[in-house]
Coordinates of N, CA and C in Angstrom, one line a residue:
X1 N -64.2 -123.4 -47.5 CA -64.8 -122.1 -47.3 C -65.7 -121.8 -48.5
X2 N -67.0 -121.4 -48.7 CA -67.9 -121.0 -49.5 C -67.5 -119.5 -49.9
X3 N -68.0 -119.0 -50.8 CA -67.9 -117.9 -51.2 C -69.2 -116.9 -51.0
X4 N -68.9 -115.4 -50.7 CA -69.9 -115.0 -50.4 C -69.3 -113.4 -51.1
X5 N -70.5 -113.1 -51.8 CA -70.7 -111.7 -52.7 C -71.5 -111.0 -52.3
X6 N -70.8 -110.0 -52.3 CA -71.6 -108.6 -51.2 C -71.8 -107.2 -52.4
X7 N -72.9 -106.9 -52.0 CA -73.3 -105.5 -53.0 C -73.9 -104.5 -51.9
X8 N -73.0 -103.4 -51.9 CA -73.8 -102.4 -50.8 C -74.8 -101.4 -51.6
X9 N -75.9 -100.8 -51.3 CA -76.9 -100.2 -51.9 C -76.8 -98.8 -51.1
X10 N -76.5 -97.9 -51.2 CA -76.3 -96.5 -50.4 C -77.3 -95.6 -51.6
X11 N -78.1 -94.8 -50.6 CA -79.0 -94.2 -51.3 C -79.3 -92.9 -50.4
X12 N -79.8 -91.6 -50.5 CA -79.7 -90.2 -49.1 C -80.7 -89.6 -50.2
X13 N -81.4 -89.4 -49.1 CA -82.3 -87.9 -49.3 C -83.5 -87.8 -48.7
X14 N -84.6 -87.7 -48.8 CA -86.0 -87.7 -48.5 C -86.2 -88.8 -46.9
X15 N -86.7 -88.1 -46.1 CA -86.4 -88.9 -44.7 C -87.9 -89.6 -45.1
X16 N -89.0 -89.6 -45.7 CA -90.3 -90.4 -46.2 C -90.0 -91.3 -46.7
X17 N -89.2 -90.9 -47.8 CA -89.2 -91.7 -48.8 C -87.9 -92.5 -48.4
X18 N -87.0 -92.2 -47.7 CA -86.0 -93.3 -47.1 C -87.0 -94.2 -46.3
X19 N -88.0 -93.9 -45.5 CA -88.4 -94.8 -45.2 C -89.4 -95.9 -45.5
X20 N -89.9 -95.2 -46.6 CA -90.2 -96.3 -47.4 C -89.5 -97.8 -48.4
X21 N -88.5 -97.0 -48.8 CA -87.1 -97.6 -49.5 C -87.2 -98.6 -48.4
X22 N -86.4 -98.4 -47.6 CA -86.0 -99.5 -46.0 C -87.3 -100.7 -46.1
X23 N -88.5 -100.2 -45.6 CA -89.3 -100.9 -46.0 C -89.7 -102.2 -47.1
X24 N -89.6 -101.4 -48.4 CA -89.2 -102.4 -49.5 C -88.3 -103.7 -49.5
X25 N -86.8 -102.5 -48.9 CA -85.6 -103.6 -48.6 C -86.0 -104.4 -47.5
X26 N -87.0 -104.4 -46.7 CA -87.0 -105.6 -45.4 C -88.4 -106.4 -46.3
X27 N -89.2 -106.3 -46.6 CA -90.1 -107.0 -47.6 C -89.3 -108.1 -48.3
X28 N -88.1 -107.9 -49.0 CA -87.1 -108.4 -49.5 C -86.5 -109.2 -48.5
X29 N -86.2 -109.5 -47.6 CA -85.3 -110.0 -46.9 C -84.4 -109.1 -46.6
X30 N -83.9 -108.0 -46.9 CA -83.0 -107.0 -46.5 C -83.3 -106.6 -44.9
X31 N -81.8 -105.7 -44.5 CA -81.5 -105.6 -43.4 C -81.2 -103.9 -43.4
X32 N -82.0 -102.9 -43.8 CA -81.7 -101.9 -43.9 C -81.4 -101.1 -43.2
X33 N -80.1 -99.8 -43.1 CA -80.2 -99.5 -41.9 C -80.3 -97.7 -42.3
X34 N -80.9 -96.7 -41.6 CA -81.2 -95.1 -41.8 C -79.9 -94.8 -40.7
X35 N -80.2 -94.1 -41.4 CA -78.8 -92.3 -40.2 C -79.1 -91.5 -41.1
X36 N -79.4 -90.0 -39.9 CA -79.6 -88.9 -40.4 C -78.2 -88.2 -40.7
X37 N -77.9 -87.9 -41.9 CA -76.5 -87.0 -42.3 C -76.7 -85.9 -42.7
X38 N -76.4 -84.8 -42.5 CA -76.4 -83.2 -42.9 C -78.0 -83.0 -43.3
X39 N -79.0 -83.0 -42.3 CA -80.5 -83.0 -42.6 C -81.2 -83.6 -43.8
X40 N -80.2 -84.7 -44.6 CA -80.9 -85.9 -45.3 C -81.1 -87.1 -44.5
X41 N -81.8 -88.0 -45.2 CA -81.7 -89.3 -44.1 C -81.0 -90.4 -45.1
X42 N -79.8 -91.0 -44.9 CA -79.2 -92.1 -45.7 C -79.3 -93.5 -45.7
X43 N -79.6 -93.9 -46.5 CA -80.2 -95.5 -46.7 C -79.1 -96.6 -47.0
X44 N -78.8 -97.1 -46.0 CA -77.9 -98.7 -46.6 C -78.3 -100.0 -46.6
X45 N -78.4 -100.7 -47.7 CA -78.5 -101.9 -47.7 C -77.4 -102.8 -48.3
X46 N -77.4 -103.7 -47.4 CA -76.1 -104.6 -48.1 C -76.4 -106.0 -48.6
X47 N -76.6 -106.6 -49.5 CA -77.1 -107.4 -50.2 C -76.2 -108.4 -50.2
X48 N -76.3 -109.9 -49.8 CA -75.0 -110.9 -49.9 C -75.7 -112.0 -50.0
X49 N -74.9 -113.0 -51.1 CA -75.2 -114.2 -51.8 C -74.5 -115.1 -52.1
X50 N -74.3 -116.2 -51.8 CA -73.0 -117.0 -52.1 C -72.9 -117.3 -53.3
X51 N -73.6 -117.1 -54.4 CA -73.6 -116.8 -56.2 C -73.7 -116.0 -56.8
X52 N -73.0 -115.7 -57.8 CA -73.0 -114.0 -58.1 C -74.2 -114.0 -59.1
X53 N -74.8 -114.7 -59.7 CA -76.1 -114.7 -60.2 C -76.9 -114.1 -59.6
X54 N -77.4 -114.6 -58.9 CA -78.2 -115.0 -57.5 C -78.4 -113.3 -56.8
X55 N -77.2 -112.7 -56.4 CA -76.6 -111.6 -55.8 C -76.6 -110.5 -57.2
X56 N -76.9 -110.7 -57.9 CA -77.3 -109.5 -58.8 C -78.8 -109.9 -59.5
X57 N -79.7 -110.8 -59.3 CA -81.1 -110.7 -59.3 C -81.3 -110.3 -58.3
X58 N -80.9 -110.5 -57.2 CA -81.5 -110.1 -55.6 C -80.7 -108.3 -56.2
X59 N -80.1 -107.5 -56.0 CA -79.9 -106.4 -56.4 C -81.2 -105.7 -57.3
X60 N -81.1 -106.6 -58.8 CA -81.8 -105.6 -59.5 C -83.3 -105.6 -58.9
X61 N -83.9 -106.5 -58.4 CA -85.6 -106.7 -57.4 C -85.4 -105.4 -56.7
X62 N -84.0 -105.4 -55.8 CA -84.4 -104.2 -55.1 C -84.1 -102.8 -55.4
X63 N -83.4 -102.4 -57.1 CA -83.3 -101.7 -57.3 C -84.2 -101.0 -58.3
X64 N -85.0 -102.4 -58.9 CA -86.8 -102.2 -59.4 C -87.7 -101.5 -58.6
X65 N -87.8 -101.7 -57.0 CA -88.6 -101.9 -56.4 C -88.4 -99.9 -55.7
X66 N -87.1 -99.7 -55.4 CA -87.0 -98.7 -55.4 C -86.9 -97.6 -56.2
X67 N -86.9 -98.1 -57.6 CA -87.3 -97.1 -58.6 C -88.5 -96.9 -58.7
X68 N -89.8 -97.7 -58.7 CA -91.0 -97.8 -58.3 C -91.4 -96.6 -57.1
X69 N -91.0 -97.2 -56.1 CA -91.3 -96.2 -54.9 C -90.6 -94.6 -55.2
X70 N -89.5 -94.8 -56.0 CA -89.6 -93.0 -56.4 C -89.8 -92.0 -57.5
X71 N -90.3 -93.3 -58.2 CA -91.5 -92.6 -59.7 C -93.0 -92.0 -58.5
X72 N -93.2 -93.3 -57.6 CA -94.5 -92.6 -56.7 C -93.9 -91.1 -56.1
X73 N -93.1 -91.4 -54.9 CA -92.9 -90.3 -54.5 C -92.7 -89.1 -55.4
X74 N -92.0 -89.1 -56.5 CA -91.7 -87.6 -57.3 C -92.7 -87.3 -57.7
X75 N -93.6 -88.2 -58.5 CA -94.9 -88.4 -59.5 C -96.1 -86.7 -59.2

């Protein structure tokens, strides 16, 4: 059996800017998924790699990527 490392990414707020996020994360290879909760919109991505190296560069890309997209958004 291989081993497989999982990082969940949960992120809520801005229904725009969640959907841009999502975006990023499918750019990536990610599988993002939205639901609206108490009139935010919540963002999950689950990130999995069978190396834990590997599985926290693929993290930090997409947590680069969405720091980027909300320096734009706030900016």
């Amino acid at each position: 059996m291989t081993e497989a490392h999982t990082m969940t990414v949960r992120w809520a707020g801005d229904g725009v800017l969640a959907k841009a996020l999502a975006a990023a994360a499918s750019e990536q290879g990610h599988t993002p998924s939205l639901e609206e909760v108490a009139g935010e919109v919540a963002l999950t991505v689950e990130v999995v790699d069978h190396d834990l190296q590997a599985l926290r560069d693929r993290v930090d890309a997409l947590l680069v990527a969405f720091s980027a997209l909300e320096e734009q958004h706030n900016g």
